[in-house]
XYZ file of C-alpha atoms in Angstrom:
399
model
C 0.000 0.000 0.000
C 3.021 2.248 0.630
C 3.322 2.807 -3.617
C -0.495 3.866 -3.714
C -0.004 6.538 -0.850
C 3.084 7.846 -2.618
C 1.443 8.240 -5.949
C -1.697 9.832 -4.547
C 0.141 13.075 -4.213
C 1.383 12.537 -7.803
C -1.834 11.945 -9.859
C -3.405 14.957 -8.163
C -0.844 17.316 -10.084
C 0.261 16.769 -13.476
C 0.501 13.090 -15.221
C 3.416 15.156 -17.634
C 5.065 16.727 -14.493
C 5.145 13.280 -12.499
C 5.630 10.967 -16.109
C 2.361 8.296 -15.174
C -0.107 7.428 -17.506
C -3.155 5.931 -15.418
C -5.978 3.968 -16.314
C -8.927 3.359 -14.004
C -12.319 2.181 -14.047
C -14.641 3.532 -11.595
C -17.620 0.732 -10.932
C -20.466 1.552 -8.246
C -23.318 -1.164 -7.968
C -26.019 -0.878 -5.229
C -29.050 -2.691 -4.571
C -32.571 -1.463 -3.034
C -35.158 -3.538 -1.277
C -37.296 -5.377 -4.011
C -35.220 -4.005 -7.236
C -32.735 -5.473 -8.994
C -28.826 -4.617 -9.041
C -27.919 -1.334 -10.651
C -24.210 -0.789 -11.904
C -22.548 2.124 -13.376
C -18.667 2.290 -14.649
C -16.831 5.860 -15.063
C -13.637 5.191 -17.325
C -10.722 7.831 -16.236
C -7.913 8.139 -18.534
C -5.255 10.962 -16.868
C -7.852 12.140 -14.309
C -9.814 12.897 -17.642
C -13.128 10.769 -18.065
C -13.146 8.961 -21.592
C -16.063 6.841 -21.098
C -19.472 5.802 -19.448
C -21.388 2.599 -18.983
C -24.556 1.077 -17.077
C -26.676 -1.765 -16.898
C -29.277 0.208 -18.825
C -27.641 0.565 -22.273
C -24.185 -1.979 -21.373
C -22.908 -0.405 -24.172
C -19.404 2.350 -23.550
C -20.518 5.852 -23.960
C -16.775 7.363 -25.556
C -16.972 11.138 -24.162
C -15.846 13.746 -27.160
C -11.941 14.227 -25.208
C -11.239 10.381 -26.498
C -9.573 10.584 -29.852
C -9.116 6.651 -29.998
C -11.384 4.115 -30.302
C -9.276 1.133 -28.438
C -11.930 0.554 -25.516
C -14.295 -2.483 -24.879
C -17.271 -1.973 -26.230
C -19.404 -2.766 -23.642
C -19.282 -3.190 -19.234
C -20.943 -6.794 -19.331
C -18.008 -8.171 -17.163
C -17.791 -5.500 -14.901
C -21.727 -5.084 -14.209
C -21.411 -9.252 -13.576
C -18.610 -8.698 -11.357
C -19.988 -6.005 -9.507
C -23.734 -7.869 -8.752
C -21.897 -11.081 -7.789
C -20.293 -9.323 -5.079
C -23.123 -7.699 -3.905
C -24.742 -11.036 -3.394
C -21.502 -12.873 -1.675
C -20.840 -9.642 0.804
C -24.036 -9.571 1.625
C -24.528 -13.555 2.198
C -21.215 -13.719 4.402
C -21.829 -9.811 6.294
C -25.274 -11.410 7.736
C -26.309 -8.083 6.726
C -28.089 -5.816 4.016
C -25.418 -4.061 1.726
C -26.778 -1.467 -0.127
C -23.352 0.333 -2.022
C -20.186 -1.203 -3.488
C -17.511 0.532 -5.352
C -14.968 -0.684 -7.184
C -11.667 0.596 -8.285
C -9.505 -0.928 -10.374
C -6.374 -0.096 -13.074
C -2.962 0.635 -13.716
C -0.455 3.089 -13.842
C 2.314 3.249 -16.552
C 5.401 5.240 -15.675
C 7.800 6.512 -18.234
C 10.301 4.058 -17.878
C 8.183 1.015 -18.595
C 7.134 0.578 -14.711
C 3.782 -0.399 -13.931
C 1.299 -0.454 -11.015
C -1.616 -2.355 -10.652
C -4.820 -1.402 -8.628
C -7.716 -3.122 -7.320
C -9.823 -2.209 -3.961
C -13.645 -2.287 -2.871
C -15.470 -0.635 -0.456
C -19.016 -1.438 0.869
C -21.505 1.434 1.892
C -18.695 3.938 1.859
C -16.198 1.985 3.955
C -13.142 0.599 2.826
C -13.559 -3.154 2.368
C -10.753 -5.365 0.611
C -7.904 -5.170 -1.679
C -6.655 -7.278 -4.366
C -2.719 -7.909 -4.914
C -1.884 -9.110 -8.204
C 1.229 -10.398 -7.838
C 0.439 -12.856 -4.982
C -3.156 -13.064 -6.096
C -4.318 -12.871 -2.754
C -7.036 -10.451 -0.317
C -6.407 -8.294 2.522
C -9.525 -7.166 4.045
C -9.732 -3.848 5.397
C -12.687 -4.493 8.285
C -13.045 -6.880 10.226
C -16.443 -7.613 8.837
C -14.288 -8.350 5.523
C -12.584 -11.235 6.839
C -15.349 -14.123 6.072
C -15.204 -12.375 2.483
C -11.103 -12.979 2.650
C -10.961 -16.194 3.345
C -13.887 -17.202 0.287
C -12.171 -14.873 -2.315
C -8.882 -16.207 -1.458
C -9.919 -19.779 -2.259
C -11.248 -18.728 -5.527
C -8.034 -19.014 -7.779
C -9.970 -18.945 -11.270
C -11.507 -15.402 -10.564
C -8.035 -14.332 -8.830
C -6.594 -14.669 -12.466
C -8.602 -13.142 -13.947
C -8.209 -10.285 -12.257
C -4.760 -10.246 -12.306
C -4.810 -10.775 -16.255
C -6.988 -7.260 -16.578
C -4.845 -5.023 -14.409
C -1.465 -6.895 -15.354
C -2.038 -7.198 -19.131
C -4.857 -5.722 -20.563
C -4.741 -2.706 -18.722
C -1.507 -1.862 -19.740
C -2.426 -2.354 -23.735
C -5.274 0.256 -23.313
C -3.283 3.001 -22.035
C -0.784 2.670 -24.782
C -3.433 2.706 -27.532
C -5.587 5.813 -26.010
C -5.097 8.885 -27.195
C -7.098 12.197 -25.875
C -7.887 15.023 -28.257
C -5.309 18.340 -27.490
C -7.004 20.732 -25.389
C -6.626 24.287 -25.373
C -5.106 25.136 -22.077
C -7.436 27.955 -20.521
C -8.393 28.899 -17.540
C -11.384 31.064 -16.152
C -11.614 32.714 -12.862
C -15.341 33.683 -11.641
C -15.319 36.111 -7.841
C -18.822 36.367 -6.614
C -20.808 36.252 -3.081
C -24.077 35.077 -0.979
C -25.192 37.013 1.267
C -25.836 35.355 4.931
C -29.606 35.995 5.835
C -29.956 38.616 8.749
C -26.389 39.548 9.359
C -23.933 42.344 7.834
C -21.989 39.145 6.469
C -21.215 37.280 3.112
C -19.691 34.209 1.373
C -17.588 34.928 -0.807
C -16.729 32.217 -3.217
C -13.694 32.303 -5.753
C -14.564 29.604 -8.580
C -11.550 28.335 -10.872
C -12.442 26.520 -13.913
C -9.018 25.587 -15.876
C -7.719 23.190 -18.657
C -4.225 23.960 -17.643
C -3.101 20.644 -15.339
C -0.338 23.118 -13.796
C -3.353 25.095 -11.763
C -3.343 23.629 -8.362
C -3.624 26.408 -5.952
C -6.099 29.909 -5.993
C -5.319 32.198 -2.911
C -7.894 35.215 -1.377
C -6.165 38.947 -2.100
C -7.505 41.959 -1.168
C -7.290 44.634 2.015
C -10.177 43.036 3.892
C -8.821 39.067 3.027
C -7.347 39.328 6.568
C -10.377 39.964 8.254
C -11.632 37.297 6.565
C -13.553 34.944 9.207
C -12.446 31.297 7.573
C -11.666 30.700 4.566
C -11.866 26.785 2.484
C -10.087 25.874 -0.794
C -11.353 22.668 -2.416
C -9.739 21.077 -5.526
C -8.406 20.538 -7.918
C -10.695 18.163 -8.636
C -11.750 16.880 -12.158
C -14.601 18.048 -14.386
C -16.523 15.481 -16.744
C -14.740 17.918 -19.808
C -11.202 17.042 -18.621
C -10.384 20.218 -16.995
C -10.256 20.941 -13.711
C -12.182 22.525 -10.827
C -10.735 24.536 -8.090
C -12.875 27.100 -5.046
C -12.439 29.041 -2.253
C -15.103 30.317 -0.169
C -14.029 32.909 2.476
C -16.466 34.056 5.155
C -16.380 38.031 4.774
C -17.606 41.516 6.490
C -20.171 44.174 4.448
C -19.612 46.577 7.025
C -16.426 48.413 5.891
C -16.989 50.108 2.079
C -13.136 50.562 2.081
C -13.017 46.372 2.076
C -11.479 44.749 -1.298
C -11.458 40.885 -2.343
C -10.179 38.950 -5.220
C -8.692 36.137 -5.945
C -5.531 34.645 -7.593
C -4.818 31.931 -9.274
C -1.188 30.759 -10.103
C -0.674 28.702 -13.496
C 2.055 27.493 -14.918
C 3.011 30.297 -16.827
C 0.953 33.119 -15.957
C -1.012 34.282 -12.660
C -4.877 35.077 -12.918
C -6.226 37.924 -10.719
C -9.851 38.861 -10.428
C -11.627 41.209 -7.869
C -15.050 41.023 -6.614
C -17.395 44.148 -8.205
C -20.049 43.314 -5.428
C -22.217 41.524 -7.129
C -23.979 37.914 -6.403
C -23.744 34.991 -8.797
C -27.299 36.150 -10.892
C -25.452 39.563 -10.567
C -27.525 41.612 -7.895
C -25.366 44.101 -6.255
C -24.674 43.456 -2.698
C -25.007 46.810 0.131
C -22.579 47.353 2.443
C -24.098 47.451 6.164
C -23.550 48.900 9.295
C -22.444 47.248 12.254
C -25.771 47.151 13.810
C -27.097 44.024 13.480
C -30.783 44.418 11.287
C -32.764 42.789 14.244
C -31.849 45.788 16.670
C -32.421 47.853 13.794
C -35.643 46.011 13.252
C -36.647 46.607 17.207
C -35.340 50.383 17.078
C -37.616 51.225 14.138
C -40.700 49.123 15.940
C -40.107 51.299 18.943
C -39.279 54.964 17.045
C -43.000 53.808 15.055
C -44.852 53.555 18.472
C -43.576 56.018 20.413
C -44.439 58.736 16.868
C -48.149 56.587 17.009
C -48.256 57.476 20.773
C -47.895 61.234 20.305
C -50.649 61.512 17.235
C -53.235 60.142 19.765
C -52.253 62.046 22.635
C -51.701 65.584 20.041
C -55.240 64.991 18.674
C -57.129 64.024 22.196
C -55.383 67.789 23.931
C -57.172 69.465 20.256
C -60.386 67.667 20.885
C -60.421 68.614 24.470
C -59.514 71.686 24.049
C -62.598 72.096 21.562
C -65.307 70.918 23.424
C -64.508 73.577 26.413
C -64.613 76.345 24.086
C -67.872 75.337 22.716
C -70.565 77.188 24.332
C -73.635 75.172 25.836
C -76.864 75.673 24.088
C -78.846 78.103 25.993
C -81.206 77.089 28.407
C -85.388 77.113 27.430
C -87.230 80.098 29.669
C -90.838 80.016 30.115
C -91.680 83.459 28.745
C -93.781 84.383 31.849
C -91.024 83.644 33.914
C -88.870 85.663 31.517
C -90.740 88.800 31.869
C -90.968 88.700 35.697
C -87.600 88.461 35.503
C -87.248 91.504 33.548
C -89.593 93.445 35.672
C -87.230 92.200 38.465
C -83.938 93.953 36.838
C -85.698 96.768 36.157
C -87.170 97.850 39.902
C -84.109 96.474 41.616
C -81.029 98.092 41.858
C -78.713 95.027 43.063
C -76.300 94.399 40.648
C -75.351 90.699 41.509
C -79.216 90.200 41.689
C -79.092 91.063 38.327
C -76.474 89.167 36.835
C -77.678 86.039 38.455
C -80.781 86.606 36.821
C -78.960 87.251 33.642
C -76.951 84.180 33.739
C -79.977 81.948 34.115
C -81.486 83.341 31.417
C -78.699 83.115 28.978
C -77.722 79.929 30.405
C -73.723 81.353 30.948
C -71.845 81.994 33.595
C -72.232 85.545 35.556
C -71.134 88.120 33.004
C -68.706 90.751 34.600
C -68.841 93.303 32.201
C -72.668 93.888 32.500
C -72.059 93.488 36.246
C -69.951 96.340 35.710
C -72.920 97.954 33.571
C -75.271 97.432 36.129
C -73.650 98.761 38.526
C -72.580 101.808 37.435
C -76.621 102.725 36.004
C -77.633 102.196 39.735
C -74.763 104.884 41.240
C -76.296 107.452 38.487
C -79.765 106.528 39.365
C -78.556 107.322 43.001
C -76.980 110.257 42.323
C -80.358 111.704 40.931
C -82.212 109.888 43.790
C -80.480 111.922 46.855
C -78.954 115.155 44.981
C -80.318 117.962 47.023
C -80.429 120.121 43.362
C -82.789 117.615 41.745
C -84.957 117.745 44.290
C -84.875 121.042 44.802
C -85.674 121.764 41.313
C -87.723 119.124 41.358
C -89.303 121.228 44.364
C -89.482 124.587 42.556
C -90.478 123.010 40.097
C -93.862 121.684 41.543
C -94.388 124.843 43.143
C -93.855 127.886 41.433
């Protein structure tokens, strides 16, 4: 296992840097309740997929990056392999399986060394591996070691195995040929904004047919205020190219904030910065620092308090109002009325008069015809006791 882990690194970069050529086929069968088997096979030439098969159609689906024609024509072997095991895992496991992959190929190096590859796994887990040149199993679980021992006594099928991954294998990857590709690559800075807070992902997206791309790095004045930030990749696309992001957690409360990305090829770097914008291109707002539920609750309150002061503005009018509205007079029996009258006019008391005055009116006692009243009863007194009226009032009657 020590040559797999030390190629890993290796196929993940360039096959022309490190001098491979790989072959693999990609097989995934799983079984539901009631239905039968379903297998699919993904054929990866150079991390590059050249061709597709399932149980459906059983026929090899050559994808447009193949320029040879030297493949099977068909997955019959594989999807046979693939249900058979389903049925013996899941016979010696005492258990339902539901998923098993299968990976198996080669690897051609430059100077004529090869590698040969063949490992399962069972609902995710790794299972059991396959050496060729022994021709014998090492299970990976422990629940893999009834499957071991069975597979191990089965020398016809370990052959067989070894002949595909030994021989054949080999043949195909010197007859394949992919079409040339046009090394480009295409950088893509956008963000999504995170509901209810003044902050963003941003998300870097690197789409490249250049094998040398392997890294993309977050530039920029704010990228070291950045919360977190996640690069996944390279990883390969269905086109042969390959597939690189970061997303970065970010602020919209600083305007003065800029963010890009970079992306470093193998001749050239790529830099792109982000115009604000979301992937359908709306245009994201900076913020302020206050988060928008206390500006929600500030708002709410500002609203009720303004409500509060309308009512209490427009009860102090209507108040207000109604005291300056005079009451309706009060109904006076007209006999009443003229006794009333006569009662004013023989008696000289001025409250006596505004009382009476009041009730009639229905107000409350007028001071200014108190006033009025009063002073018409000092002239009438002045004319009752001056000694000069009467005296001429005197001489007057007697001549």
């Amino acid at each position: 296992m020590k040559w797999i882990q030390l190629l890993i690194p290796c196929l993940l970069m360039s096959t022309i840097t490190c001098g491979f050529h790989s072959l693999k086929f990609l097989s995934t069968g799983w079984a539901k309740p009631g239905d039968r088997p379903l297998v699919e096979q993904l054929t990866v030439f150079d991390g590059v997929p050249i061709s597709y098969c399932d149980t459906v159609t059983k026929r090899e689906q050559l994808k447009p990056t193949l320029e040879s024609q030297k493949l099977p024509e068909n997955c019959d072997e594989a999807s046979l392999n693939i249900i058979d095991s389903l049925n013996d895992i899941s016979r010696f496991m005492n258990s339902t399986v539901y998923v098993v992959q299968r990976r198996r190929g080669c690897i051609l190096s430059a100077n004529g060394m090869m590698f040969a590859l063949e490992a399962w796994a069972v609902d995710g887990m790794d299972f059991i591996t396959f050496d060729p040149e022994s021709q014998r199993w090492t299970s990976q679980s422990p629940s893999a070691i009834p499957v071991e021992q069975r597979w191990n006594k089965n020398t016809l099928m370990n052959y067989a195995y070894r002949h595909f991954i030994r021989v054949e294998c080999p043949q195909m990857i010197q007859k394949i040929q992919l079409r040339p590709i046009q090394q480009e690559t295409e950088l893509r800075v956008f963000a999504k904004p995170i509901v209810d807070t003044d902050q963003a992902l941003l998300r870097c997206h690197v789409t490249s047919t250049d094998k040398s791309v392997s890294s993309v790095h977050l530039i920029g004045n704010g990228a070291s205020r950045a919360s977190w930030i996640i690069v996944t990749g390279p990883m390969p696309a269905e086109d042969g190219s390959v597939i690189l992001r970061l997303t970065a957690e970010i602020s919209l409360s600083r305007e003065d904030d800029t963010y890009g990305c970079t992306v470093q090829t193998g001749s050239h770097n790529i830099t792109v910065f982000w115009d604000g914008t979301t992937l359908d291109g709306r245009t994201l707002l900076y913020h302020s620092r206050v988060p928008w539920k206390m500006l929600t609750v500030i708002f709410g309150v500002i609203c009720i308090v303004f409500i509060i002061t309308i009512i209490s503005c427009a009860t102090i009018c209507l108040l207000k109002c109604v005291k300056k509205k005079s009451s309706p007079p009060s109904r006076v029996d007209p006999q009443l009325l003229e006794q009333f009258t006569w009662i004013m006019e023989s008696n000289a008391s001025p409250d006596l008069h505004n009382v009476i005055y009041s009730f009639t009116r229905g107000t409350e006692p007028n001071r200014e015809l108190q006033n009025r009243w009063g002073m018409s009863v000092v002239l009438r007194d002045q004319s009752y006791y001056d000694p000069d009226y009467f005296a001429h009032q005197i001489d007057g009657a007697h001549p």
